[in-house]
Every structure is written in structure tokens, then in C-alpha cells.
Coordinates of N, CA and C and ligand atoms in Angstrom, one line a residue:
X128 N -30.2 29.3 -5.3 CA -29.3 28.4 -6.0 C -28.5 27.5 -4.9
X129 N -28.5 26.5 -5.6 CA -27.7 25.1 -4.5 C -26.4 25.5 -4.4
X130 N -25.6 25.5 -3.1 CA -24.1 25.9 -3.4 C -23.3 24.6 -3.6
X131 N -22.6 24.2 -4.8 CA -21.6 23.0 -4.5 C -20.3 22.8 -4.2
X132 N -20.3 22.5 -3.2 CA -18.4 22.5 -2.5 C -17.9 21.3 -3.3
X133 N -16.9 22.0 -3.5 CA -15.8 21.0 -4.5 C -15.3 19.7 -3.3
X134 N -15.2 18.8 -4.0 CA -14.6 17.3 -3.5 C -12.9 17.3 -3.4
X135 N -12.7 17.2 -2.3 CA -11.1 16.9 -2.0 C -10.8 15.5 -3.1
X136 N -9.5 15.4 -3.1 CA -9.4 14.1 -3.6 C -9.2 13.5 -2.9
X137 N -9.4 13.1 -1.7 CA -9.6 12.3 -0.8 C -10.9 11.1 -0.9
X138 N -10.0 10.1 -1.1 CA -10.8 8.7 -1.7 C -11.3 8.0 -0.3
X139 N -12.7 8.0 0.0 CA -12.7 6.6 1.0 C -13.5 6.0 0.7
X140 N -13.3 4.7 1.2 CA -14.1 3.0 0.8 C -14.6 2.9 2.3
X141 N -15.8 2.9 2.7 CA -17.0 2.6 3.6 C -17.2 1.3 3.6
X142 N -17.0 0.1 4.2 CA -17.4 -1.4 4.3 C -18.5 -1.4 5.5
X143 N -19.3 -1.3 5.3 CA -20.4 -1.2 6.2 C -22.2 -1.9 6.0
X144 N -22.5 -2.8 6.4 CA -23.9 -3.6 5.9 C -24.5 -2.8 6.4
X145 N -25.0 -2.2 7.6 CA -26.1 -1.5 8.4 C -26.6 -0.2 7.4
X146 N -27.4 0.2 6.2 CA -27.9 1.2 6.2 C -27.6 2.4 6.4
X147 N -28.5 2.6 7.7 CA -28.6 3.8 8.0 C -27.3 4.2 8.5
X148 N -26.4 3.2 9.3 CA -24.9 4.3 9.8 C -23.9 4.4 8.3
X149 N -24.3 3.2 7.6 CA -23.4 3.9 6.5 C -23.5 4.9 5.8
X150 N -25.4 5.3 5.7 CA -25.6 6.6 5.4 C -25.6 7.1 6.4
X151 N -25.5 7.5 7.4 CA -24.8 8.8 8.1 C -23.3 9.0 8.2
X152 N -22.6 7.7 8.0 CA -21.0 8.0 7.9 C -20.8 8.9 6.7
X153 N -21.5 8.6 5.3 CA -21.0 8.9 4.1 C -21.7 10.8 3.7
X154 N -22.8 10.3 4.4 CA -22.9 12.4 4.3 C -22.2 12.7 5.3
X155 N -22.1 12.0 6.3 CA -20.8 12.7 7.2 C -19.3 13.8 6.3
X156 N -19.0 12.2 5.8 CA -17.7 12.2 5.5 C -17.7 13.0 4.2
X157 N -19.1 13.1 3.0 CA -18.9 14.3 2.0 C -19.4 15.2 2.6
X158 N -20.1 15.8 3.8 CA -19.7 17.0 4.2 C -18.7 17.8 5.0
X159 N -17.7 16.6 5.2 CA -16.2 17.0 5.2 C -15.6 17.1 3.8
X160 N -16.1 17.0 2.6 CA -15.1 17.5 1.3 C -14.8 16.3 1.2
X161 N -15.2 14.9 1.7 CA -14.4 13.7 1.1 C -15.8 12.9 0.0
X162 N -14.9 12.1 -0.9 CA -15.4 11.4 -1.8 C -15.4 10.0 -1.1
X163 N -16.5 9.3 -1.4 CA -17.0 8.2 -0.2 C -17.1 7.2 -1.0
X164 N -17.1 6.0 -1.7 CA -17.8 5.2 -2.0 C -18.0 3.5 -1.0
X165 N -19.4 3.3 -1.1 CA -19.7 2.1 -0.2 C -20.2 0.7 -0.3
X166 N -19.8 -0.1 0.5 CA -20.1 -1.7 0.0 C -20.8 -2.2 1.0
X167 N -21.6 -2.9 0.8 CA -22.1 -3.4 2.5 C -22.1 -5.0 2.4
X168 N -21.2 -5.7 2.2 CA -20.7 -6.8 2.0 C -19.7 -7.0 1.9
X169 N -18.8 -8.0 2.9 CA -17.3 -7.7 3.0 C -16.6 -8.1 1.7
X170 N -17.2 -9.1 1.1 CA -16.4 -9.8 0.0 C -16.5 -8.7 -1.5
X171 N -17.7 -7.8 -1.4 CA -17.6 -6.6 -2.3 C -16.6 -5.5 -1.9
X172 N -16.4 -5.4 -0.7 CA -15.6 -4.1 -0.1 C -14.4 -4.6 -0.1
X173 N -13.9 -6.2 -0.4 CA -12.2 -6.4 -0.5 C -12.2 -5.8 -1.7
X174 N -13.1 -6.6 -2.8 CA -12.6 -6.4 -4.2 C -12.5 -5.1 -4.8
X175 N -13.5 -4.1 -4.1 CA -13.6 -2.7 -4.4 C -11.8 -2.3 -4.1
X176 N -11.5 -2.4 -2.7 CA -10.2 -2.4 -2.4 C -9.2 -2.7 -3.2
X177 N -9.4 -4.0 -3.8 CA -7.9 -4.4 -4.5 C -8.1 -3.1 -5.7
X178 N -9.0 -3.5 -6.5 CA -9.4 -3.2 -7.8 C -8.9 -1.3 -7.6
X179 N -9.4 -0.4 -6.5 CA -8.9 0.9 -6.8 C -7.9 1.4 -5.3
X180 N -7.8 2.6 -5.6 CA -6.6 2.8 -4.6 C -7.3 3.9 -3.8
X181 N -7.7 3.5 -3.2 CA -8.5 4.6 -1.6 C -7.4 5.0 -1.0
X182 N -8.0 6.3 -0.1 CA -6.5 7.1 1.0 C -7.1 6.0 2.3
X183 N -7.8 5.6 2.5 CA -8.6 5.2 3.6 C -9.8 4.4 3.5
X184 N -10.0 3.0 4.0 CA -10.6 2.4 4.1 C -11.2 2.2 5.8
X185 N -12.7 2.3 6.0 CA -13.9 1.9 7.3 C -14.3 0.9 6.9
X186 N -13.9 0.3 8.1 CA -13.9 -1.2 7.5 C -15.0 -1.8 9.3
X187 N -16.3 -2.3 9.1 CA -17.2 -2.8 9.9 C -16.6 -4.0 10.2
X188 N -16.9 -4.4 11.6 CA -16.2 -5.5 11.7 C -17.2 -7.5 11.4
X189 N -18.7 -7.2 11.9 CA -19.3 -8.1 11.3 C -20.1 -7.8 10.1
X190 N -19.7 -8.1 9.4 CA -20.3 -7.9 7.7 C -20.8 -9.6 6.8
X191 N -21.5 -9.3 5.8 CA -21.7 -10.2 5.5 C -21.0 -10.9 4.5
X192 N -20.7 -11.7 3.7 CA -19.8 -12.4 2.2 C -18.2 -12.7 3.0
X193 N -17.8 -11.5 4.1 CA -16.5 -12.1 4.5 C -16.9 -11.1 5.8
X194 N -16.1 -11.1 6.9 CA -16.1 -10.3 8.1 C -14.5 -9.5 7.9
X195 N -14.7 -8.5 8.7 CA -13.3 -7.7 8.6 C -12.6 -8.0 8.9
X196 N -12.6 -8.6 9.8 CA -10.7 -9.3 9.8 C -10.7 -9.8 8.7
X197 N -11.3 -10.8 8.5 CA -10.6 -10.8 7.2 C -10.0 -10.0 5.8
X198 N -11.0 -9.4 5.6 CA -11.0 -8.5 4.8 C -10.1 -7.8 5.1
X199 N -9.6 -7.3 6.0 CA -8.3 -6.7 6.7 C -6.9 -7.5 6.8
X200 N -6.7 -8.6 6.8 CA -5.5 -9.6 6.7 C -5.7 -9.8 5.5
X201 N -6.8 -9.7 4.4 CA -6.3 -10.2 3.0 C -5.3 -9.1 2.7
X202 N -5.7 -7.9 3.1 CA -5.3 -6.8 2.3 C -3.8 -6.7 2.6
X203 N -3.9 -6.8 4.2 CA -2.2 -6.5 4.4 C -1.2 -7.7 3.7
X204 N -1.8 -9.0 3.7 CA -1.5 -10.2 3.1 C -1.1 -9.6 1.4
X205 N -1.6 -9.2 0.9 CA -1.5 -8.3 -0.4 C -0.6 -7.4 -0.4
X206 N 0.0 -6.8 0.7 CA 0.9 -5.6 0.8 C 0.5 -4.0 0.5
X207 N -0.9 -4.4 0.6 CA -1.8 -3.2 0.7 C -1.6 -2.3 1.9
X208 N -1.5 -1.3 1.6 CA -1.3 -0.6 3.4 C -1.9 0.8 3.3
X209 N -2.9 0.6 2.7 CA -4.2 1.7 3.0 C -4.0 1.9 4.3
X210 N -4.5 2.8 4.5 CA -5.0 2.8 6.1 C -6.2 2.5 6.4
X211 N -6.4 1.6 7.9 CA -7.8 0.5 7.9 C -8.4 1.1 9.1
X212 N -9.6 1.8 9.2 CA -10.1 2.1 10.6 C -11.3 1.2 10.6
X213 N -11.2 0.3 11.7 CA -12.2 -0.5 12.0 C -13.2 -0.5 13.2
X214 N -14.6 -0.6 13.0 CA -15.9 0.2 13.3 C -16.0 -1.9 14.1
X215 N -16.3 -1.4 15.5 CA -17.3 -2.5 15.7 C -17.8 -2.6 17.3
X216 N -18.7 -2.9 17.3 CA -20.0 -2.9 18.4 C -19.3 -3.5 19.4
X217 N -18.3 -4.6 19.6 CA -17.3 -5.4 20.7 C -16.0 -4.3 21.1
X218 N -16.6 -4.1 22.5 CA -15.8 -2.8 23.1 C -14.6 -3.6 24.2
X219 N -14.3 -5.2 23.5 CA -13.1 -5.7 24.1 C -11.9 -6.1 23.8
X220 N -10.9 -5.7 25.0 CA -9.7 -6.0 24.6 C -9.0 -7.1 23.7
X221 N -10.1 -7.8 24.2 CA -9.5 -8.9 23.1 C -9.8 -9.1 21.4
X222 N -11.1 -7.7 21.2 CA -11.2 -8.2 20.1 C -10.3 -6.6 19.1
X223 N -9.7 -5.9 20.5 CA -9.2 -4.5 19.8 C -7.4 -5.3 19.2
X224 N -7.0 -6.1 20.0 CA -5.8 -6.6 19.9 C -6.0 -7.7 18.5
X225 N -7.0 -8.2 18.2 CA -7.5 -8.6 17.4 C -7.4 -8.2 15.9
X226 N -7.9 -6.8 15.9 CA -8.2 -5.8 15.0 C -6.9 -5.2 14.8
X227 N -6.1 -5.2 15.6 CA -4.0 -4.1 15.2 C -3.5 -5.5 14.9
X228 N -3.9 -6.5 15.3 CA -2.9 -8.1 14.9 C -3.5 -8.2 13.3
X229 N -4.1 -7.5 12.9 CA -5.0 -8.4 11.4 C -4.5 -6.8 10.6
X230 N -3.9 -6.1 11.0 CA -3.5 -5.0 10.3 C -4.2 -3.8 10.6
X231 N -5.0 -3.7 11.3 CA -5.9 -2.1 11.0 C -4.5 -1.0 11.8
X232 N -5.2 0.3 11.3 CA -4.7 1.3 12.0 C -4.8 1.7 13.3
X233 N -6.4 2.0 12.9 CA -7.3 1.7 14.7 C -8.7 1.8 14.5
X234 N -8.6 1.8 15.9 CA -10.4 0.9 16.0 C -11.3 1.8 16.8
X235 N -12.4 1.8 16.4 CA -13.3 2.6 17.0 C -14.6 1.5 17.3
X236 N -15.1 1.7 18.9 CA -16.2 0.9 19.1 C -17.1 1.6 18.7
X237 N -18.7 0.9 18.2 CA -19.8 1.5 18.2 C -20.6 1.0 19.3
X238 N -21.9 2.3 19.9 CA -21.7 3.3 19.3 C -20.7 4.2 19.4
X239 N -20.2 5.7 18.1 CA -19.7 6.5 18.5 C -20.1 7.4 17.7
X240 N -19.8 8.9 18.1 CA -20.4 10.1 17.4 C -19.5 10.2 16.2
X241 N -20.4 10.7 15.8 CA -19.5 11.2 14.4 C -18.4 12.2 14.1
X242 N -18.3 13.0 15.3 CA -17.2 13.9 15.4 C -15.8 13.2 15.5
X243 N -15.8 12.1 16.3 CA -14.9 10.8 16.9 C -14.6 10.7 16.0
X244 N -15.5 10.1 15.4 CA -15.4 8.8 13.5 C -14.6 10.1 12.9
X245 N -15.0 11.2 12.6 CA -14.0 12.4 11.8 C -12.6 12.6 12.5
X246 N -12.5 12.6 13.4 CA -11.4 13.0 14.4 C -10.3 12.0 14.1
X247 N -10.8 10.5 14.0 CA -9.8 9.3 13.8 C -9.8 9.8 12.1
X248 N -10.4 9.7 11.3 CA -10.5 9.7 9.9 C -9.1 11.1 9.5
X249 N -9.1 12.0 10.3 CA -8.1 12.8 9.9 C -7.0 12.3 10.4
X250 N -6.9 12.0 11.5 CA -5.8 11.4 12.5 C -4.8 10.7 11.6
X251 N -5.9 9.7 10.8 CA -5.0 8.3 10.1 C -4.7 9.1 8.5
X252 N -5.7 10.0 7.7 CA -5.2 10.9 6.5 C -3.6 11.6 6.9
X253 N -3.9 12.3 7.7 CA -2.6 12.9 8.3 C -1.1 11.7 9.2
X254 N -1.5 11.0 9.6 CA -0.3 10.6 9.5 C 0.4 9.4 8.3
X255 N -0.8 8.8 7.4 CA -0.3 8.7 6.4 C 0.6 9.4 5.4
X256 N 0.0 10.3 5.4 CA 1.0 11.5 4.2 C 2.6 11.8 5.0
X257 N 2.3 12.0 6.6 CA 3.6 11.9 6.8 C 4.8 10.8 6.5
X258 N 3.8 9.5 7.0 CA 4.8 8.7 6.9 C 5.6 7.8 5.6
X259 N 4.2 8.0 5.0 CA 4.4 7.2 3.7 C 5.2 8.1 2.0
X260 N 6.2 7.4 2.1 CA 7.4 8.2 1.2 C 6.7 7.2 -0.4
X261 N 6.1 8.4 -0.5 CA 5.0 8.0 -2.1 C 6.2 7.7 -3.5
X262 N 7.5 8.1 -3.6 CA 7.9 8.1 -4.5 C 9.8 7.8 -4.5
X263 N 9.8 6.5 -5.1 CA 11.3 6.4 -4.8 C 11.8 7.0 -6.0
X264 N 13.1 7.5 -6.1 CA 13.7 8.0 -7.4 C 15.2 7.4 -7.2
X265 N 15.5 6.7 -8.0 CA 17.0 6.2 -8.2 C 17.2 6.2 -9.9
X266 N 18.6 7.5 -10.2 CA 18.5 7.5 -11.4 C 17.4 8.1 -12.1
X267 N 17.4 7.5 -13.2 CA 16.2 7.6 -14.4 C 14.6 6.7 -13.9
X268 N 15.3 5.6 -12.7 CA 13.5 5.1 -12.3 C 13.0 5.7 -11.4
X269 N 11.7 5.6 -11.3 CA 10.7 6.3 -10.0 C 10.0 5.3 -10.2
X270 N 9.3 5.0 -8.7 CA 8.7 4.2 -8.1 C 7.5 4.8 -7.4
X271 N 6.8 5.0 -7.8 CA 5.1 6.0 -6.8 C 4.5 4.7 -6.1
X272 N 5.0 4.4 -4.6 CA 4.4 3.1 -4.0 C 3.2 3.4 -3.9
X273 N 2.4 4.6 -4.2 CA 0.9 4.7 -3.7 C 0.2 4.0 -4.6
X274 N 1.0 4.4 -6.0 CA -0.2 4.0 -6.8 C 0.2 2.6 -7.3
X275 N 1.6 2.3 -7.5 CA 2.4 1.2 -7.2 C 2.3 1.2 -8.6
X276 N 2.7 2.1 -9.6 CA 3.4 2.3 -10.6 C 4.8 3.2 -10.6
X277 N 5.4 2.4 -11.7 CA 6.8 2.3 -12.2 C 7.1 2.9 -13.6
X278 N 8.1 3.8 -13.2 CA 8.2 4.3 -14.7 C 10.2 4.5 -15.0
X279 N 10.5 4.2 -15.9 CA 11.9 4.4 -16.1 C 12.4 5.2 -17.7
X280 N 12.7 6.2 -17.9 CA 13.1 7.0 -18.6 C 11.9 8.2 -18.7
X281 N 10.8 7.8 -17.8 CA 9.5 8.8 -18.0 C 8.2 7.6 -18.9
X282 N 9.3 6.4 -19.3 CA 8.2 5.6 -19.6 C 7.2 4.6 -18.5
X283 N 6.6 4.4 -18.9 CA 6.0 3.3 -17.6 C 6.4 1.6 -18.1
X284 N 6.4 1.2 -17.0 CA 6.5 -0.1 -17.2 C 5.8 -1.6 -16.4
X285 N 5.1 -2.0 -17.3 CA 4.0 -2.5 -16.2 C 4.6 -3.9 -15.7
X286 N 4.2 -4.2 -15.1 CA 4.8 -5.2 -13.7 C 3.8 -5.9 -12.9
X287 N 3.8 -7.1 -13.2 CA 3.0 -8.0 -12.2 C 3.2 -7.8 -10.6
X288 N 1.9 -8.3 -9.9 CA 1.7 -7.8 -8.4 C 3.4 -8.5 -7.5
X289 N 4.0 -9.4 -7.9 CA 4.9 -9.8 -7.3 C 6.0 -9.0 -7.7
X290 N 6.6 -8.5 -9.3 CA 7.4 -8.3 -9.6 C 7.8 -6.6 -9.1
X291 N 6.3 -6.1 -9.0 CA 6.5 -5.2 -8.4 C 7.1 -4.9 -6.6
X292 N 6.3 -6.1 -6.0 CA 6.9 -6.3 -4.5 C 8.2 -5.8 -4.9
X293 N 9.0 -7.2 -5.5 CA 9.8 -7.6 -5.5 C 10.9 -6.4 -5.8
X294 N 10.9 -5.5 -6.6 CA 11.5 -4.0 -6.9 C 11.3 -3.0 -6.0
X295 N 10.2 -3.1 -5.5 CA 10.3 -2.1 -4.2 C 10.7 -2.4 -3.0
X296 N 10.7 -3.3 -3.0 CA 12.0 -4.3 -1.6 C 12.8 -4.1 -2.0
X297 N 13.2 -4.4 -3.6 CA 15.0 -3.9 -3.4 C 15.5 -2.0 -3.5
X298 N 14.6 -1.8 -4.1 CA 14.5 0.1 -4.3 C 14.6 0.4 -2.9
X299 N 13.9 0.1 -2.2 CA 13.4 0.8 -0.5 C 14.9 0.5 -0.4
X300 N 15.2 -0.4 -0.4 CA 16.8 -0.7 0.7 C 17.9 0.0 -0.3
X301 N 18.1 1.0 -1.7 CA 19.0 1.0 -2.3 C 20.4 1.2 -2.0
X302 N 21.4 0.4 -2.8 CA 22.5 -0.1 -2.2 C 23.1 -1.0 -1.6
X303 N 21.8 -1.3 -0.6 CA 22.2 -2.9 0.4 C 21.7 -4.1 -0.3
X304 N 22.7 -4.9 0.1 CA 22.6 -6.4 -0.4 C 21.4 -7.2 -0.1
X305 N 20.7 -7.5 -0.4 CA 19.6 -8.2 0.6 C 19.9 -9.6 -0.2
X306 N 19.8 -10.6 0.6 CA 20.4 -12.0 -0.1 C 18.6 -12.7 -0.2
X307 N 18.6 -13.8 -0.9 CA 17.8 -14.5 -1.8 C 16.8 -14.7 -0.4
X308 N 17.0 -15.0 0.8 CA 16.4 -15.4 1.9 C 15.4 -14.0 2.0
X309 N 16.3 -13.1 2.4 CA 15.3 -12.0 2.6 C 14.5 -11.5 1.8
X310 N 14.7 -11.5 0.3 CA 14.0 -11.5 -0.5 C 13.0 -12.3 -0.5
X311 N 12.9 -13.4 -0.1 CA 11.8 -14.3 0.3 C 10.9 -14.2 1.0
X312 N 11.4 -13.5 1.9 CA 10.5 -13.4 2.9 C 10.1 -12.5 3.2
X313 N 10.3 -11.3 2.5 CA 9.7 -9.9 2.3 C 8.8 -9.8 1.0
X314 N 8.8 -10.8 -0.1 CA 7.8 -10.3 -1.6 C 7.5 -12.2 -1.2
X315 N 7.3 -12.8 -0.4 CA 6.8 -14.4 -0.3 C 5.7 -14.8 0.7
X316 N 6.8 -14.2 1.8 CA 6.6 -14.1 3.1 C 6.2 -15.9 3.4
X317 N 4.8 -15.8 3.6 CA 5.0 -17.7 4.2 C 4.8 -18.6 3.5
X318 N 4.4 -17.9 1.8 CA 4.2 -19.1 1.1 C 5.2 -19.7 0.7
X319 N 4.6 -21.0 0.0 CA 5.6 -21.9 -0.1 C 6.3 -21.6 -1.5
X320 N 7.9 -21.2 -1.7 CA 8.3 -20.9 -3.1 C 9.6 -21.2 -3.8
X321 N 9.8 -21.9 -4.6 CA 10.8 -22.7 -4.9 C 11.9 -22.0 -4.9
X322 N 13.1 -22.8 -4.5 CA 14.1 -22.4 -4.7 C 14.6 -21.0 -5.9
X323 N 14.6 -21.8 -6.6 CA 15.0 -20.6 -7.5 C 14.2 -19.6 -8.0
X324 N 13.1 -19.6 -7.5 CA 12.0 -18.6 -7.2 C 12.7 -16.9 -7.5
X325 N 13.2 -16.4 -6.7 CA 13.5 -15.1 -6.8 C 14.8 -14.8 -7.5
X326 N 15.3 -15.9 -8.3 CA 16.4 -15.7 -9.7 C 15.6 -15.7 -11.0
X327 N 14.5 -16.2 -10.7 CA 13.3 -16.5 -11.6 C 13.3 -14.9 -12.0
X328 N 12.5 -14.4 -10.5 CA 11.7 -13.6 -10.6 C 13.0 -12.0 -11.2
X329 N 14.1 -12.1 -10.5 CA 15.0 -11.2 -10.7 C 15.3 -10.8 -12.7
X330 N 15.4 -12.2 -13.4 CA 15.6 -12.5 -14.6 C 14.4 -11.8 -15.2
X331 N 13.1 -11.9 -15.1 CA 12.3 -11.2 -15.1 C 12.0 -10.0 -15.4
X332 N 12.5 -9.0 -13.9 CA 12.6 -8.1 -13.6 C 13.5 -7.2 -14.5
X333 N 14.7 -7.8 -14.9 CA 15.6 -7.4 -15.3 C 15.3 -7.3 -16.4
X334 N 15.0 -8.0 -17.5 CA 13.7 -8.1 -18.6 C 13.1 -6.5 -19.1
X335 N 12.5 -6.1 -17.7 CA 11.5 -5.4 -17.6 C 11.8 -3.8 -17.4
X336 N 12.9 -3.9 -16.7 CA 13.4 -2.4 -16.1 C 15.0 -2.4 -16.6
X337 N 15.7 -3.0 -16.7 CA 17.4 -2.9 -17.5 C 17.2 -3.2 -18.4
X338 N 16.9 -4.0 -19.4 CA 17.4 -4.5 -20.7 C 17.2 -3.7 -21.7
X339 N 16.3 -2.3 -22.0 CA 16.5 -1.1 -22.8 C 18.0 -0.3 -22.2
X340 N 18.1 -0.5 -21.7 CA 18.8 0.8 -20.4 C 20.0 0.4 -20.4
X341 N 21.5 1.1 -20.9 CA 22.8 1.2 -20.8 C 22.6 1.2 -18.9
X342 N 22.2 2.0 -18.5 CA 22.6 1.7 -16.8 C 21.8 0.6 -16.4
X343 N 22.8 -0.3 -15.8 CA 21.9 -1.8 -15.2 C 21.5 -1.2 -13.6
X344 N 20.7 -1.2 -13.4 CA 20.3 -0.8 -11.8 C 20.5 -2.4 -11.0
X345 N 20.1 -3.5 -11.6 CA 19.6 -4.0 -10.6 C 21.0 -5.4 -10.5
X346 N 21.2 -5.7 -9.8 CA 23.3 -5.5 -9.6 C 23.0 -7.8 -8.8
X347 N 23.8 -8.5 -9.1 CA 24.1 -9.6 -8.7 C 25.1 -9.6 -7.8
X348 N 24.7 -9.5 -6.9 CA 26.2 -9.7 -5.5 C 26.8 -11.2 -5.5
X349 N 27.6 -11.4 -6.0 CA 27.9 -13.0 -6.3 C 28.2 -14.0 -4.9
X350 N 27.3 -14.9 -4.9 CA 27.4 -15.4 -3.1 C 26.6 -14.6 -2.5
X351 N 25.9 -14.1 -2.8 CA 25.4 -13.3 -1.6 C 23.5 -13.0 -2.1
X352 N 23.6 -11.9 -3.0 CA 22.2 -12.0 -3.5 C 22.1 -10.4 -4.7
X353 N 21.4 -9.6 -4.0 CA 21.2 -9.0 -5.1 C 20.8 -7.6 -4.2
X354 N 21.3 -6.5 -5.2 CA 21.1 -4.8 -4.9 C 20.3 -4.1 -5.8
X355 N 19.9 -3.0 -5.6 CA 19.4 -2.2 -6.3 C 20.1 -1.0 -6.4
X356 N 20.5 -0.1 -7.5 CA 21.9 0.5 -7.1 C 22.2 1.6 -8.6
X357 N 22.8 2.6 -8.6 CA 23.6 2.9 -9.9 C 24.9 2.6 -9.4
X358 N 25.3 1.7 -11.1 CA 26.9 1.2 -10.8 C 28.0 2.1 -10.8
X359 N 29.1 2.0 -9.8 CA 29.9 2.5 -9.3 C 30.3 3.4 -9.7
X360 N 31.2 3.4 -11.4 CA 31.4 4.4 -11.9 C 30.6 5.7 -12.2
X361 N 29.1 5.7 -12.0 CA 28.4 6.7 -12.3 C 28.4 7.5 -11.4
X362 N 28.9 7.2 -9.6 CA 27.8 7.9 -8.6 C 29.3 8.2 -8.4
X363 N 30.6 7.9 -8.7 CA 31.9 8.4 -8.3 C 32.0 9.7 -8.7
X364 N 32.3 11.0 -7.3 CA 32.4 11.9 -7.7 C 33.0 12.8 -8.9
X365 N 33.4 13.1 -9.7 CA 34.5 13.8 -10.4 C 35.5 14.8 -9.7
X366 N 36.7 14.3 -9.7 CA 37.5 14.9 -9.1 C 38.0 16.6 -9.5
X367 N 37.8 16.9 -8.5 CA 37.9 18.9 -8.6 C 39.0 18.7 -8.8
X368 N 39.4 20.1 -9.5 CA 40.9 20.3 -9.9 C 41.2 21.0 -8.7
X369 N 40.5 21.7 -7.9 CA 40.7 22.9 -6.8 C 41.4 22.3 -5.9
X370 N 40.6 21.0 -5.6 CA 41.0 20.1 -4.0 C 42.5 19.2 -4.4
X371 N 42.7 19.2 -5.5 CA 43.8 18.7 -6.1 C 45.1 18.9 -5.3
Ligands
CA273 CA1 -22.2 -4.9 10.7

């Protein structure tokens, strides 16, 4: 009888045109317990990307439909922040500086053994999980940045790719003011966006996550810009009679 080892939930996306190494990366990688799925076209391996949520994306660097840089600056340009280990045959400095400027994690030249390719693949699993704080909770809302779903009272609440930036930039900082600029340039960054752009988007927002909800979370600093927050009276301790 065949023995079958159960699949971690460990999701990776394989971007790789060459065949044969993508089949030896992928029985590699599911005979380490990981679930693999593969594209061998860069312009199928973005969309695979946007469309589902991998722990890790191998990402080849000349491919065909797009090349990986690209495919790697769309993503982070997206505010995707999988982790990106990029595979490619140019073993120079200039094109490794290249590859950490366009967002990857890190880079591995080919050829390389496959022990390597596993060695980096845990490297970047594991310090993911460290670093990445999967779930904000303020109040009654939670924010799961992995899956980049939103839920407030235990309900969900769905949210466009901006509006969502736009709430987790203010959730991440809770409490601090972040004025209309910085909001810009953290859920905009260089595109071009009108003025009233992020009062737009705030009204919106507000819409979407306060307007059921006696607690307003998301707070107008007048002159200034805007918090994410429980209002004052709520988070004021109750005064002990003891310390009295
Ligand atoms: Ca290639």
C-alpha cells in the first residue's frame, strides 16, 4: 500500500518556464509536506498571485509573458508582501541588487542544489511568521493582514483593495494622527490623486466599518488628519475606590 503524507498548509506558487527544474523544485517542495502550485509564464504567475494568497512565492527571473522583476514590483506595488525568492542563472551583483530593489526577499543563483533552494524556502517561511503580525484587534474590529480580511462585530466586511490599504495604515499606527499627506503616500504612494482623495476615501470607509456601530473608531483630528482609535471615554480607566 502507497503511504500518503498529509500536506502542510503551506501554500507555494512556483513561476518557473524551464520544465524539468520546475518539476524537480515541485516534487522537491511536496516532498517536504508543501503544497506547490505552478505557472511557467510570468504574466500567469502574477495573476495566480493576485487572485490567491500563497505563504511564498519562486519566482524565475527570465520568464516569458512578463520577467520577474516585474512580476515582483507589480506585487509589492500592490502591497503584496508574500515572500519572493528569486531563482536566476545571472550570478551578479548587479542583478542581485536588482532583485532586493524590486522587492524580493532573496535570491538564489542557478545552478543550485536543492537542499539550498529548501534551506532559503524555510529561512523566508520562518521568518515570515515571526515577523508578520497577521491580526490587528482594536475593540470589536480585527483586521487578518494575511488574508486582508476585515471583520467588525464578528461580521465581515468587504472593502475594496484601496479601502482596505487605507484602514490598515490607519489600524497599524492606532492612536496616532497620521495627516492627509501621509495617508497619501502610504495607500497612493506615487500615483497621481486628487486632493480630496483620502476624505473621499475616509467617508467611505466610515460608511463601511462605523456607521452600524455606536463606537466610532475612525476619529477626524481637526487640522490635522485622521486616527484610528476607541474614543476616549471608553479606554478611561474606572476609578478604584481602593486607590481613592
Ligand atoms: Ca527561465
Amino acid at each position: 500500500m502507497k503511504r500518503r503524507r498529509k500536506k502542510t498548509a503551506v501554500k507555494i506558487l512556483l513561476v518557473e518556464d524551464e520544465v524539468g527544474i520546475a518539476t524537480m523544485i515541485r516534487r522537491g517542495l511536496e516532498g517536504a509536506n508543501h503544497t506547490v502550485e505552478v505557472a511557467h509564464d510570468g504574466q500567469i504567475g502574477l495573476q495566480m498571485a493576485e487572485e490567491e494568497t500563497y505563504h511564498l512565492v519562486i519566482l524565475d527571473v527570465m520568464l516569458p509573458g512578463r520577467d520577474g522583476w516585474s512580476v515582483c514590483e507589480t506585487l509589492r506595488a500592490q502591497r503584496n508582501r508574500v515572500p519572493i525568492l528569486m531563482l536566476t542563472a545571472r550570478d551578479s551583483v548587479r542583478d542581485k541588487v536588482r532583485g532586493l530593489d524590486a522587492g524580493a526577499d532573496d535570491y538564489l543563483p542557478k545552478p543550485f542544489d536543492f537542499q539550498e533552494l529548501l534551506a532559503r524556502v524555510r529561512a523566508l517561511l520562518r521568518r515570515d511568521k515571526i515577523h508578520r503580525t497577521s491580526l490587528i484587534k482594536i475593540a470589536d474590529l480585527q483586521i487578518d493582514t494575511l488574508q486582508r480580511r476585515v471583520t467588525r462585530g464578528g461580521n465581515e466586511i468587504k472593502l475594496s483593495h484601496r479601502e482596505y490599504d487605507l484602514l490598515e495604515a490607519l489600524a497599524a499606527h492606532e492612536g496616532q494622527v497620521l495627516t492627509r499627506e501621509a495617508i497619501q503616500e502610504r495607500v497612493w504612494m506615487n500615483e497621481e490623486a486628487y486632493s480630496n482623495t483620502v476624505n473621499v476615501y475616509i467617508g467611505m470607509l466610515r460608511k463601511k466599518v462605523d456607521a452600524d456601530h455606536k463606537i466610532k473608531l475612525i476619529q477626524t483630528v481637526h487640522g490635522t488628519g485622521y486616527t484610528l482609535r476607541v474614543p476616549d471615554p471608553l479606554v478611561t480607566e474606572p476609578i478604584s475606590e481602593a486607590t481613592s
